[in-house]
Structure formats: structure tokens, C-alpha cells
Amino acid sequence: MIASDSGNFSNFWDGLISFLANGLTAASWWQMVLVALVLTHITIASVTIYLHRHQAHRSMDLHPVASHFFRFWLWMTTGQVTKEWAAIHRKHHAKCEHEGDPHSPHVFGIKTVFWKGAELYRAESKNPETMARYGHGTPDDWIERHLYTRYSALGVSLMLILDVVLFGVGGLAVWALQMAWIPITAAGIINGIGHWWGYRNFEATDASTNISPWGIIIGGEELHNNHHTYPTSAKLSVKPYEFDIGWMYISMLRALGLATVKKLPPKMAFGEVKPVADEKTLEAIIANRYEVMAGYARELRAACQREVDGIKARSADVAALDAARRWLHRDDDKVPADIKPQLARARAEHPVLDKMVTMREELRALWSSTNATREQLAADLQAWCRRAEESGIASLRDFSIQLRSARA
């Protein structure tokens, strides 16, 4: 009898050790890595589709089945409260790069946002004024009040148990990666690097950048400058070479009847060239002002390059023009202070560039003015086009002619 009990006890411990080592799946290390990557990708897709595009910006509607799946998944994998996320993100857009922005690297510093972005988020989530002002329209049903919000930590605890049951002790590593994924990618990389480093398609009023033209790892959120330019768009890619995997998933959901897209980036249309720009032309230009200025920036960079080529042919110094090529098309408040003297020198030495920069600011005034009437702005546009076409600068003339063909 004693020997039997001893054998049963030994078998129990052997079984327990085997279970802790292998879990129910007995997955190899690379299989656990693959599962972890799939799980974290579903989480980032849930953040970008449900929290960001659906809840915070209302750029799309989700079928209740899809909406609740994302809500449940985020509760299990992040402990995220929908109202908190949406409110903090809306405040970020309202106060972007200024005092009150919950996580701007230009307010807190890039190191703080990158390494402590999750802490900044948690601190802001305890601000009742933020929740009251920016948290409207988020779920407030029975399950939200009694489970998802009230027991927000319960979901991640259940996820930990599930990971250990499936993978044994290795499940702890899978769970740790799941818990770190959003703080690193969203709080650190997007909120930090996405306002510090990268390329800009558009001169949005903030410092947002596109980290990569291919938005795959972070669900398309890598295209952050595009998003800040068109925040209510369900699609974050705007250029032919850009890819937004979140938009791909939304398109699949839409095909299944599980999503309805409400808004996309505006697309500038062109028709016959009008003899004179009119109020309809003005309307089209203002509606597509970011695309207009992006086109103007291309012309300005091309003009800089022509000046550079001419100077190189004479074996002269091109340092100032190299700086000009990178910064002349940017808004003045986005240009580093140490670069401004080089830009001033480039403008003084190259009248074509100086004229193009001056006319860029005059063009921007068409939608920056708050007092002028539509009739006055249309007259200002006509005068701008006339000056551009009489400037003797081919790129200005061609750009003006294209503007006169713009359609709303």
C-alpha cells in the first residue's frame, strides 16, 4: 500500500513537471514564438481598428459582433479600458505638441515618451477632466461597467493562466511579450518616434512623421503623419508606394459586412483648365490643401536640385543649398534654429528659390485667413495665379495652371 501511494505520488510529480515543461501543446520554442507573434498582431490590429479608427475617430463603424470581439480581445491581452484610450488619444490630437498633450516627445522629451510612455498613459487615465471631456460616445453597457472596466486586470490574469496551460513555463514568456507589445509599439514607438523621426508627406500642424511607408508591424500606425493630416480617415496610406495592413483588414471586414467606412483621405480631381480660378477652384484647393502643399514642395525641391546641379557644374559650395533642399518647403516653425541661417543665405543667393518660398506662404494664406470673405479669397487666388504665371519661373507657371484645373 505504501509502495502504491509512493508510486502514485511520483507519477503525480512527474506529470506535473511534464505539464509545466510542455503545457497541453508540447510546442517547440519556435512554435511558441510564432504563436506569440500571431497573438500580438491580433492585439495591434484590435488597437488600430477598434480603439483608434472606430472608437477614437469614428472614421468607420463596426458590426456589434466584430466590435465586441475586439473589445474582449483587448480586455484579455491588454486590460485596456476603451473610454480611457479614446479620451487620451482625442486629447493628444486636441493639444498636440503643446502643454496638455498627454504624450508628446516635444513636451516630455523623446526618452521619457519612448521608455515611459505607458506610465504617461496611466497618469492621464486618472485625470477625471480628460475622461469627462474626451471620453464621450464610448461603450457604457452592462458588460463594460461590470466586467471590462470594473475588472480590467482580470482579463490579462486569465490570459496568463491560458498561456501557462497551453505552453507550460514557456507560456510566461509568451504572456510577457503580449503585455509588453502595446507599451513598446504604441506608447513608445508611435507616440514617441512617430513625432520625432521619419518622413513627412504633408505639413501637418504638428511634428508627426511616417516611420515607414509599409505599415505592417504596428498595424499601419507607422503612417503617423498621414494620420495626423487626415485624422478622420479609416485608411492611413495615401501614396501608391505606402501600405496600411490595418486598411487591408478593414477592407476584409467590409467585404464580410462587418465594417462600414465613413471617411477616406480626400483625393484631388482635375479637369479642364479654367481661364480664371473661381470660387469652385478655391473650394477644391482648400479641401485638398495638404495635397496642394505637398505638390508645391515637390516643385520647390526640384528647383533646389536644379540650382544645386548648376553650382556643382561650377565646382562651387553647395552646403547652403543642400540644407535648402531639405528644409525650404517646411513651415518655419518646423525648421531647426541652426538651419535657418543657411536657408536665409540660400534665399539671398538664389532669387528663384526666394520667390518660390514667398509665394508658398502667400498660397498658404488662402486657407489660413480667418477674416476674408470667399469673394476676397477667390480674388486673392486669381492674383496669386497671375503672379505665378508672370514670374518667369517655369515650375511656378506650370503649378498655377494645374491649380486652375482643380475640381472639388
PDB file of C-alpha atoms in Angstrom, residues 21-245:
ATOM      1  CA  ALA A  21       7.633  21.945 -19.134  1.00  0.00           C
ATOM      2  CA  ASN A  22       5.326  21.358 -22.103  1.00  0.00           C
ATOM      3  CA  GLY A  23       1.780  22.528 -21.315  1.00  0.00           C
ATOM      4  CA  LEU A  24      -1.075  20.974 -23.238  1.00  0.00           C
ATOM      5  CA  THR A  25       0.506  21.650 -26.620  1.00  0.00           C
ATOM      6  CA  ALA A  26       4.111  20.480 -26.081  1.00  0.00           C
ATOM      7  CA  ALA A  27       5.051  23.276 -28.514  1.00  0.00           C
ATOM      8  CA  SER A  28       8.670  23.812 -29.510  1.00  0.00           C
ATOM      9  CA  TRP A  29      10.324  27.178 -28.862  1.00  0.00           C
ATOM     10  CA  TRP A  30       9.861  28.366 -32.427  1.00  0.00           C
ATOM     11  CA  GLN A  31       6.197  27.394 -32.357  1.00  0.00           C
ATOM     12  CA  MET A  32       5.729  29.443 -29.196  1.00  0.00           C
ATOM     13  CA  VAL A  33       7.467  32.397 -30.850  1.00  0.00           C
ATOM     14  CA  LEU A  34       5.175  32.077 -33.868  1.00  0.00           C
ATOM     15  CA  VAL A  35       2.062  31.895 -31.669  1.00  0.00           C
ATOM     16  CA  ALA A  36       3.229  34.916 -29.660  1.00  0.00           C
ATOM     17  CA  LEU A  37       3.727  36.951 -32.834  1.00  0.00           C
ATOM     18  CA  VAL A  38       0.276  35.991 -34.136  1.00  0.00           C
ATOM     19  CA  LEU A  39      -1.356  36.868 -30.810  1.00  0.00           C
ATOM     20  CA  THR A  40       0.401  40.232 -30.578  1.00  0.00           C
ATOM     21  CA  HIS A  41      -0.517  41.005 -34.180  1.00  0.00           C
ATOM     22  CA  ILE A  42      -4.192  40.377 -33.422  1.00  0.00           C
ATOM     23  CA  THR A  43      -3.800  42.749 -30.481  1.00  0.00           C
ATOM     24  CA  ILE A  44      -2.256  45.530 -32.551  1.00  0.00           C
ATOM     25  CA  ALA A  45      -4.959  45.036 -35.204  1.00  0.00           C
ATOM     26  CA  SER A  46      -7.569  45.382 -32.458  1.00  0.00           C
ATOM     27  CA  VAL A  47      -5.980  48.611 -31.249  1.00  0.00           C
ATOM     28  CA  THR A  48      -5.759  50.245 -34.668  1.00  0.00           C
ATOM     29  CA  ILE A  49      -9.142  49.082 -35.978  1.00  0.00           C
ATOM     30  CA  TYR A  50     -11.310  49.186 -32.870  1.00  0.00           C
ATOM     31  CA  LEU A  51      -9.748  51.669 -30.443  1.00  0.00           C
ATOM     32  CA  HIS A  52      -8.174  54.067 -32.916  1.00  0.00           C
ATOM     33  CA  ARG A  53     -10.163  54.225 -36.129  1.00  0.00           C
ATOM     34  CA  HIS A  54     -13.568  53.096 -34.821  1.00  0.00           C
ATOM     35  CA  GLN A  55     -13.765  54.486 -31.277  1.00  0.00           C
ATOM     36  CA  ALA A  56     -11.416  57.493 -31.087  1.00  0.00           C
ATOM     37  CA  HIS A  57     -12.009  58.971 -34.563  1.00  0.00           C
ATOM     38  CA  ARG A  58     -15.300  57.425 -35.720  1.00  0.00           C
ATOM     39  CA  SER A  59     -13.871  57.003 -39.212  1.00  0.00           C
ATOM     40  CA  MET A  60     -15.700  53.680 -39.513  1.00  0.00           C
ATOM     41  CA  ASP A  61     -18.483  51.663 -37.906  1.00  0.00           C
ATOM     42  CA  LEU A  62     -18.133  48.058 -36.811  1.00  0.00           C
ATOM     43  CA  HIS A  63     -20.779  45.359 -36.662  1.00  0.00           C
ATOM     44  CA  PRO A  64     -21.550  44.518 -32.986  1.00  0.00           C
ATOM     45  CA  VAL A  65     -20.006  41.058 -33.430  1.00  0.00           C
ATOM     46  CA  ALA A  66     -16.685  42.470 -34.669  1.00  0.00           C
ATOM     47  CA  SER A  67     -16.758  45.317 -32.161  1.00  0.00           C
ATOM     48  CA  HIS A  68     -17.270  43.013 -29.205  1.00  0.00           C
ATOM     49  CA  PHE A  69     -14.614  40.574 -30.380  1.00  0.00           C
ATOM     50  CA  PHE A  70     -12.042  43.391 -30.403  1.00  0.00           C
ATOM     51  CA  ARG A  71     -13.237  44.672 -27.021  1.00  0.00           C
ATOM     52  CA  PHE A  72     -12.996  41.217 -25.478  1.00  0.00           C
ATOM     53  CA  TRP A  73      -9.589  40.521 -27.034  1.00  0.00           C
ATOM     54  CA  LEU A  74      -8.148  43.805 -25.751  1.00  0.00           C
ATOM     55  CA  TRP A  75      -9.512  43.083 -22.277  1.00  0.00           C
ATOM     56  CA  MET A  76      -7.725  39.704 -22.357  1.00  0.00           C
ATOM     57  CA  THR A  77      -4.446  40.906 -23.819  1.00  0.00           C
ATOM     58  CA  THR A  78      -4.017  44.486 -22.570  1.00  0.00           C
ATOM     59  CA  GLY A  79      -6.565  45.197 -19.833  1.00  0.00           C
ATOM     60  CA  GLN A  80      -7.368  48.279 -21.890  1.00  0.00           C
ATOM     61  CA  VAL A  81     -10.438  50.373 -20.983  1.00  0.00           C
ATOM     62  CA  THR A  82     -11.965  51.743 -24.188  1.00  0.00           C
ATOM     63  CA  LYS A  83     -13.036  55.077 -22.707  1.00  0.00           C
ATOM     64  CA  GLU A  84      -9.570  55.779 -21.332  1.00  0.00           C
ATOM     65  CA  TRP A  85      -7.778  55.002 -24.597  1.00  0.00           C
ATOM     66  CA  ALA A  86     -10.184  57.027 -26.749  1.00  0.00           C
ATOM     67  CA  ALA A  87     -10.201  60.009 -24.382  1.00  0.00           C
ATOM     68  CA  ILE A  88      -6.409  60.195 -24.095  1.00  0.00           C
ATOM     69  CA  HIS A  89      -5.953  59.876 -27.843  1.00  0.00           C
ATOM     70  CA  ARG A  90      -8.523  62.562 -28.591  1.00  0.00           C
ATOM     71  CA  LYS A  91      -6.800  64.882 -26.140  1.00  0.00           C
ATOM     72  CA  HIS A  92      -3.491  64.152 -27.864  1.00  0.00           C
ATOM     73  CA  HIS A  93      -4.948  65.434 -31.144  1.00  0.00           C
ATOM     74  CA  ALA A  94      -6.566  68.451 -29.480  1.00  0.00           C
ATOM     75  CA  LYS A  95      -3.368  69.531 -27.685  1.00  0.00           C
ATOM     76  CA  CYS A  96      -0.759  68.029 -29.991  1.00  0.00           C
ATOM     77  CA  GLU A  97       2.826  69.143 -29.220  1.00  0.00           C
ATOM     78  CA  HIS A  98       1.573  71.715 -26.694  1.00  0.00           C
ATOM     79  CA  GLU A  99       1.048  71.769 -22.956  1.00  0.00           C
ATOM     80  CA  GLY A 100      -1.701  69.296 -22.152  1.00  0.00           C
ATOM     81  CA  ASP A 101      -0.656  66.737 -24.783  1.00  0.00           C
ATOM     82  CA  PRO A 102      -0.535  63.515 -22.730  1.00  0.00           C
ATOM     83  CA  HIS A 103       2.487  62.048 -24.505  1.00  0.00           C
ATOM     84  CA  SER A 104       4.313  64.436 -26.822  1.00  0.00           C
ATOM     85  CA  PRO A 105       8.104  63.992 -27.056  1.00  0.00           C
ATOM     86  CA  HIS A 106       8.282  67.751 -27.667  1.00  0.00           C
ATOM     87  CA  VAL A 107       6.698  68.312 -24.246  1.00  0.00           C
ATOM     88  CA  PHE A 108       8.152  65.464 -22.177  1.00  0.00           C
ATOM     89  CA  GLY A 109      11.272  64.593 -24.196  1.00  0.00           C
ATOM     90  CA  ILE A 110      11.787  61.655 -26.526  1.00  0.00           C
ATOM     91  CA  LYS A 111      13.452  59.435 -23.895  1.00  0.00           C
ATOM     92  CA  THR A 112      10.567  59.849 -21.464  1.00  0.00           C
ATOM     93  CA  VAL A 113       7.894  59.097 -24.067  1.00  0.00           C
ATOM     94  CA  PHE A 114       9.784  56.168 -25.562  1.00  0.00           C
ATOM     95  CA  TRP A 115      10.678  54.437 -22.301  1.00  0.00           C
ATOM     96  CA  LYS A 116       7.883  55.630 -20.021  1.00  0.00           C
ATOM     97  CA  GLY A 117       5.017  56.139 -22.459  1.00  0.00           C
ATOM     98  CA  ALA A 118       2.833  53.600 -20.657  1.00  0.00           C
ATOM     99  CA  GLU A 119       3.375  55.479 -17.375  1.00  0.00           C
ATOM    100  CA  LEU A 120       2.326  58.760 -19.010  1.00  0.00           C
ATOM    101  CA  TYR A 121      -0.781  56.988 -20.266  1.00  0.00           C
ATOM    102  CA  ARG A 122      -1.654  55.599 -16.829  1.00  0.00           C
ATOM    103  CA  ALA A 123      -1.204  59.014 -15.223  1.00  0.00           C
ATOM    104  CA  GLU A 124      -3.535  60.664 -17.752  1.00  0.00           C
ATOM    105  CA  SER A 125      -6.144  57.918 -17.368  1.00  0.00           C
ATOM    106  CA  LYS A 126      -6.590  59.077 -13.758  1.00  0.00           C
ATOM    107  CA  ASN A 127      -7.467  62.618 -14.884  1.00  0.00           C
ATOM    108  CA  PRO A 128     -11.274  62.903 -14.485  1.00  0.00           C
ATOM    109  CA  GLU A 129     -11.406  66.073 -16.583  1.00  0.00           C
ATOM    110  CA  THR A 130      -9.842  64.254 -19.542  1.00  0.00           C
ATOM    111  CA  MET A 131     -12.296  61.372 -19.206  1.00  0.00           C
ATOM    112  CA  ALA A 132     -15.306  63.692 -18.964  1.00  0.00           C
ATOM    113  CA  ARG A 133     -14.329  65.971 -21.845  1.00  0.00           C
ATOM    114  CA  TYR A 134     -12.896  63.496 -24.327  1.00  0.00           C
ATOM    115  CA  GLY A 135     -14.378  60.114 -23.391  1.00  0.00           C
ATOM    116  CA  HIS A 136     -17.862  60.624 -24.817  1.00  0.00           C
ATOM    117  CA  GLY A 137     -19.533  58.057 -27.055  1.00  0.00           C
ATOM    118  CA  THR A 138     -17.545  55.059 -25.828  1.00  0.00           C
ATOM    119  CA  PRO A 139     -19.214  51.800 -24.646  1.00  0.00           C
ATOM    120  CA  ASP A 140     -21.233  52.118 -21.450  1.00  0.00           C
ATOM    121  CA  ASP A 141     -23.250  48.891 -21.475  1.00  0.00           C
ATOM    122  CA  TRP A 142     -23.653  46.356 -18.661  1.00  0.00           C
ATOM    123  CA  ILE A 143     -20.620  44.252 -19.541  1.00  0.00           C
ATOM    124  CA  GLU A 144     -18.425  47.340 -19.854  1.00  0.00           C
ATOM    125  CA  ARG A 145     -19.449  48.674 -16.442  1.00  0.00           C
ATOM    126  CA  HIS A 146     -19.477  45.354 -14.583  1.00  0.00           C
ATOM    127  CA  LEU A 147     -16.573  43.491 -16.216  1.00  0.00           C
ATOM    128  CA  TYR A 148     -14.320  45.230 -18.739  1.00  0.00           C
ATOM    129  CA  THR A 149     -13.876  48.473 -16.793  1.00  0.00           C
ATOM    130  CA  ARG A 150     -14.501  47.260 -13.256  1.00  0.00           C
ATOM    131  CA  TYR A 151     -12.173  44.256 -13.563  1.00  0.00           C
ATOM    132  CA  SER A 152      -9.768  45.447 -16.243  1.00  0.00           C
ATOM    133  CA  ALA A 153      -6.903  43.411 -14.731  1.00  0.00           C
ATOM    134  CA  LEU A 154      -8.879  40.179 -14.693  1.00  0.00           C
ATOM    135  CA  GLY A 155      -8.575  39.626 -18.441  1.00  0.00           C
ATOM    136  CA  VAL A 156      -4.770  39.691 -18.523  1.00  0.00           C
ATOM    137  CA  SER A 157      -4.729  37.372 -15.491  1.00  0.00           C
ATOM    138  CA  LEU A 158      -6.885  34.887 -17.394  1.00  0.00           C
ATOM    139  CA  MET A 159      -4.544  35.267 -20.382  1.00  0.00           C
ATOM    140  CA  LEU A 160      -1.598  34.373 -18.153  1.00  0.00           C
ATOM    141  CA  ILE A 161      -3.346  31.222 -16.965  1.00  0.00           C
ATOM    142  CA  LEU A 162      -4.275  30.270 -20.518  1.00  0.00           C
ATOM    143  CA  ASP A 163      -0.713  30.770 -21.776  1.00  0.00           C
ATOM    144  CA  VAL A 164       0.706  28.600 -18.978  1.00  0.00           C
ATOM    145  CA  VAL A 165      -1.906  25.885 -19.583  1.00  0.00           C
ATOM    146  CA  LEU A 166      -1.078  25.827 -23.292  1.00  0.00           C
ATOM    147  CA  PHE A 167       2.722  26.173 -23.139  1.00  0.00           C
ATOM    148  CA  GLY A 168       3.814  25.407 -19.590  1.00  0.00           C
ATOM    149  CA  VAL A 169       6.502  27.622 -18.086  1.00  0.00           C
ATOM    150  CA  GLY A 170       7.289  28.892 -21.589  1.00  0.00           C
ATOM    151  CA  GLY A 171       3.836  30.466 -21.533  1.00  0.00           C
ATOM    152  CA  LEU A 172       5.212  33.048 -19.094  1.00  0.00           C
ATOM    153  CA  ALA A 173       7.467  34.366 -21.868  1.00  0.00           C
ATOM    154  CA  VAL A 174       4.564  34.379 -24.343  1.00  0.00           C
ATOM    155  CA  TRP A 175       2.447  36.340 -21.852  1.00  0.00           C
ATOM    156  CA  ALA A 176       5.273  38.782 -21.073  1.00  0.00           C
ATOM    157  CA  LEU A 177       5.653  39.569 -24.777  1.00  0.00           C
ATOM    158  CA  GLN A 178       1.905  40.107 -25.079  1.00  0.00           C
ATOM    159  CA  MET A 179       1.939  42.519 -22.134  1.00  0.00           C
ATOM    160  CA  ALA A 180       4.939  44.463 -23.464  1.00  0.00           C
ATOM    161  CA  TRP A 181       3.778  44.695 -27.075  1.00  0.00           C
ATOM    162  CA  ILE A 182       1.417  47.689 -26.868  1.00  0.00           C
ATOM    163  CA  PRO A 183       3.533  49.731 -24.392  1.00  0.00           C
ATOM    164  CA  ILE A 184       6.531  49.325 -26.715  1.00  0.00           C
ATOM    165  CA  THR A 185       4.878  49.713 -30.119  1.00  0.00           C
ATOM    166  CA  ALA A 186       2.059  52.159 -29.411  1.00  0.00           C
ATOM    167  CA  ALA A 187       3.150  54.108 -26.328  1.00  0.00           C
ATOM    168  CA  GLY A 188       6.857  54.098 -27.204  1.00  0.00           C
ATOM    169  CA  ILE A 189       7.321  53.910 -30.952  1.00  0.00           C
ATOM    170  CA  ILE A 190       4.194  55.599 -32.352  1.00  0.00           C
ATOM    171  CA  ASN A 191       3.722  58.248 -29.652  1.00  0.00           C
ATOM    172  CA  GLY A 192       7.476  58.822 -29.399  1.00  0.00           C
ATOM    173  CA  ILE A 193       9.318  58.101 -32.647  1.00  0.00           C
ATOM    174  CA  GLY A 194       6.195  58.972 -34.676  1.00  0.00           C
ATOM    175  CA  HIS A 195       6.575  62.581 -33.529  1.00  0.00           C
ATOM    176  CA  TRP A 196      10.356  62.723 -33.657  1.00  0.00           C
ATOM    177  CA  TRP A 197      11.879  60.919 -36.630  1.00  0.00           C
ATOM    178  CA  GLY A 198      10.786  59.827 -40.100  1.00  0.00           C
ATOM    179  CA  TYR A 199       9.480  61.352 -43.312  1.00  0.00           C
ATOM    180  CA  ARG A 200       6.536  63.698 -43.851  1.00  0.00           C
ATOM    181  CA  ASN A 201       4.178  63.626 -46.793  1.00  0.00           C
ATOM    182  CA  PHE A 202       2.293  66.650 -45.500  1.00  0.00           C
ATOM    183  CA  GLU A 203       2.964  69.773 -43.484  1.00  0.00           C
ATOM    184  CA  ALA A 204       0.501  68.924 -40.730  1.00  0.00           C
ATOM    185  CA  THR A 205       0.371  71.497 -37.933  1.00  0.00           C
ATOM    186  CA  ASP A 206       2.198  69.138 -35.545  1.00  0.00           C
ATOM    187  CA  ALA A 207       5.504  67.261 -35.714  1.00  0.00           C
ATOM    188  CA  SER A 208       4.055  63.882 -36.755  1.00  0.00           C
ATOM    189  CA  THR A 209       6.121  61.682 -39.060  1.00  0.00           C
ATOM    190  CA  ASN A 210       5.719  58.485 -41.037  1.00  0.00           C
ATOM    191  CA  ILE A 211       8.129  55.957 -39.555  1.00  0.00           C
ATOM    192  CA  SER A 212       7.915  53.632 -42.559  1.00  0.00           C
ATOM    193  CA  PRO A 213       5.908  53.589 -45.799  1.00  0.00           C
ATOM    194  CA  TRP A 214       4.914  49.987 -45.064  1.00  0.00           C
ATOM    195  CA  GLY A 215       2.643  49.791 -42.055  1.00  0.00           C
ATOM    196  CA  ILE A 216       2.732  46.115 -41.140  1.00  0.00           C
ATOM    197  CA  ILE A 217       4.269  45.514 -37.709  1.00  0.00           C
ATOM    198  CA  ILE A 218       2.191  48.188 -35.940  1.00  0.00           C
ATOM    199  CA  GLY A 219      -0.968  47.698 -37.971  1.00  0.00           C
ATOM    200  CA  GLY A 220      -0.467  50.669 -40.304  1.00  0.00           C
ATOM    201  CA  GLU A 221       0.106  53.131 -37.464  1.00  0.00           C
ATOM    202  CA  GLU A 222       3.621  53.628 -38.806  1.00  0.00           C
ATOM    203  CA  LEU A 223       1.982  56.096 -41.245  1.00  0.00           C
ATOM    204  CA  HIS A 224       1.520  58.621 -38.454  1.00  0.00           C
ATOM    205  CA  ASN A 225       1.992  61.846 -40.423  1.00  0.00           C
ATOM    206  CA  ASN A 226      -0.717  60.722 -42.831  1.00  0.00           C
ATOM    207  CA  HIS A 227      -2.998  60.058 -39.879  1.00  0.00           C
ATOM    208  CA  HIS A 228      -2.431  63.453 -38.261  1.00  0.00           C
ATOM    209  CA  THR A 229      -3.077  65.109 -41.608  1.00  0.00           C
ATOM    210  CA  TYR A 230      -6.359  63.242 -42.136  1.00  0.00           C
ATOM    211  CA  PRO A 231      -7.308  62.059 -38.618  1.00  0.00           C
ATOM    212  CA  THR A 232     -10.865  61.009 -39.508  1.00  0.00           C
ATOM    213  CA  SER A 233      -9.786  58.758 -42.389  1.00  0.00           C
ATOM    214  CA  ALA A 234     -10.164  54.995 -41.963  1.00  0.00           C
ATOM    215  CA  LYS A 235      -7.244  54.494 -44.358  1.00  0.00           C
ATOM    216  CA  LEU A 236      -3.773  55.643 -43.311  1.00  0.00           C
ATOM    217  CA  SER A 237      -1.852  55.103 -46.568  1.00  0.00           C
ATOM    218  CA  VAL A 238      -2.104  57.858 -49.188  1.00  0.00           C
ATOM    219  CA  LYS A 239       0.799  57.325 -51.592  1.00  0.00           C
ATOM    220  CA  PRO A 240       0.956  54.498 -54.184  1.00  0.00           C
ATOM    221  CA  TYR A 241       4.061  53.028 -52.515  1.00  0.00           C
ATOM    222  CA  GLU A 242       2.558  53.023 -49.000  1.00  0.00           C
ATOM    223  CA  PHE A 243       0.834  50.027 -47.431  1.00  0.00           C
ATOM    224  CA  ASP A 244      -1.534  50.031 -44.458  1.00  0.00           C
ATOM    225  CA  ILE A 245      -2.232  46.490 -43.271  1.00  0.00           C
TER     226      ILE A 245
END
